[in-house]
Amino acid sequence: MEISIRHAMVKNFLGSSPDWYKLAIVVFLIINPLLYFLVSPFVAGWMLVVEFIFTLAMALKCYPLQPGGLLAIEAVIIGMTSPKQIGHEIANNLEVILLLIFMVAGIYFMKQLLLFVFTKLLLSIHSKKMLALAFSLASAFLSAFLDALTVIAVVISVSVGFYTIYHQFLSHNDSSELSDDNSIDSEDTKQTLEQFRAFLRSLMMHAGVGTALGGVMTMVGEPQNLIIAKYAGWDFVTFFIRMSPVTIPVFICGLAVCLLVEHFKLFGYGAELPERVRSVLRDYDQNASEKRTRQEKAQLVVQALIGIWLIVALAFHLAEVGLIGLSVIILATAFCGITEEHALGKAFEEALPFTALLTVFFSVVAVIVDQQLFTPFIQFVLQSSPASQLSLFYLFNGLLSAVSDNVFVGTVYINEAMTALKNGLISQQQYEYLAVAINTGTNLPSVATPNGQAAFLFLLTSALSPLIRLSYGRMVMMALPYTIVMTLVGLLSVEFWLVPATEYLVKLGLIVPL
């Protein structure tokens, strides 16, 4: 009986995850306290960061919440951080949590309109290069005014809709069985499905990178942008102009990468929409249009009006993003006749697991704060000469943002820069240049990894990723050409173009001189 129970416990631990994965997590849990107490809290802290990144990389083997959560709980128990510090990090990021809880659910209630609009877009643009460019441009434009997570939630919802339509056509299973290919017998059909998955993967990655290209440009594009703008005293227009010497060259080169990887079919891009899938989607669109009742047409009109409200409210920041999402839920359900509790509950299924995972991530950030893991990097950059500070700020912000939270990194560095200004270590002009380097550094190189961009992390852990076979490693590989080009163009712009371009903008009167 004792052996049987032990065997059952092992089986239950992390469920159906591979045995080697279970063993790795157990080893992590054993090593961490030994490193913390016998070697160095600093080393143990970095080990925890690496282990957490490992759980993200293995997201398709096991959802990161459970193994990452066990690591976070152990970190609190052995004293690497405290519940108070974790609570502080959660409070600082409450806007993001509210956004995930309510905005993603709000998008769920607009999926009829989104599927209608994007189906028309997909069927009207036959060139894959132009379609990829359209997705990237649309994501960049929306992310400049809306939140990147909102934009990626929209694209995920649309892609799930496309996949659902085609897979149900093949297998006649419900959406809960989408990942089961057992009912597909024809080799040709399987190849078509794989090509369709590759097609959706490429569109999702173009859209994801597009959120970074647009999000870096404006003070409302990313949470850390707002913080940096506040510290620098810049309004919306000033922020855009100040960032433009770096963001515009990066934007142009980013779009060029989009076209090049599609044209030459590099890094997993270039897959075309199979004609069979296009035919299925066209038939679905025609049938849906013919069968659409007056009541359903009224729902589309209501959702379109709510979409306008969403864009206006977010663009002018009429309320916190999460509260705007809550208003979308209330309006969409009230005017589309959704009043039952279980119908409301489905909308929250996608967002809440990721919200819990993000809270665990903030626990890791709390360890970074308490163990001062970034302190050596910060001190090294601040002790460098003014001539090299801009490039170093840009690079170190990018490096740390790729393994941590870019909101946290941006906040830490702008705080340190402000302290240096108050202490007379740097001039006001240098401080403003550093603000540009910090903002672009946290936004651009961080596309290298899913944990560097919240939108990428949300995509990786969404229900869509296993359907289209988008793993952590594949995401890193597909982001690689963007990472290289955006990082290098951003670095060259910060190093050689930022200062002369800013001086020229001052001469034009677009920037008020000090």
Coordinates of N, CA and C in Angstrom, one line a residue, residues 25 27 56 87 151 178 188 193 246 248 295 338 345 377 410 426 448 465:
I25 N 12.4 19.8 -11.8 CA 11.8 20.8 -10.8 C 12.2 20.4 -9.4
V27 N 14.9 18.8 -8.5 CA 16.3 19.2 -8.3 C 16.4 20.7 -8.0
L56 N 9.2 28.7 -18.3 CA 8.5 29.3 -19.4 C 8.8 28.6 -20.7
G87 N 3.7 41.7 -2.5 CA 2.5 42.6 -2.5 C 2.8 44.0 -3.1
V151 N -4.1 44.4 -27.8 CA -3.9 44.1 -29.3 C -3.7 42.6 -29.5
L178 N -9.9 20.6 -30.2 CA -9.2 21.2 -31.4 C -7.8 20.6 -31.6
D188 N -2.4 14.2 -47.0 CA -2.5 15.5 -47.7 C -3.2 16.5 -46.8
L193 N -3.0 21.1 -42.9 CA -3.2 21.6 -41.5 C -1.9 22.2 -41.0
V246 N 15.1 57.5 -32.7 CA 15.4 56.0 -32.6 C 14.3 55.2 -33.1
I248 N 11.7 55.7 -35.2 CA 11.3 55.7 -36.6 C 12.2 54.9 -37.5
Q295 N -31.2 39.9 -35.5 CA -30.7 40.0 -34.2 C -29.1 39.9 -34.2
I338 N -26.5 38.6 -23.3 CA -25.8 37.6 -22.5 C -25.9 37.9 -21.0
G345 N -18.7 33.3 -17.4 CA -17.5 32.7 -16.9 C -16.6 32.2 -18.0
F377 N 25.0 45.7 -12.5 CA 24.9 46.3 -13.8 C 24.6 47.8 -13.8
G410 N 12.8 49.4 -16.5 CA 12.7 50.8 -16.9 C 12.5 51.7 -15.6
I426 N 25.1 64.0 -13.6 CA 24.8 64.2 -15.1 C 24.0 65.5 -15.3
A448 N 13.5 39.6 -27.8 CA 14.3 38.4 -28.0 C 13.7 37.2 -27.3
S465 N -1.3 28.7 -28.6 CA 0.0 28.2 -28.9 C 0.1 26.7 -29.1

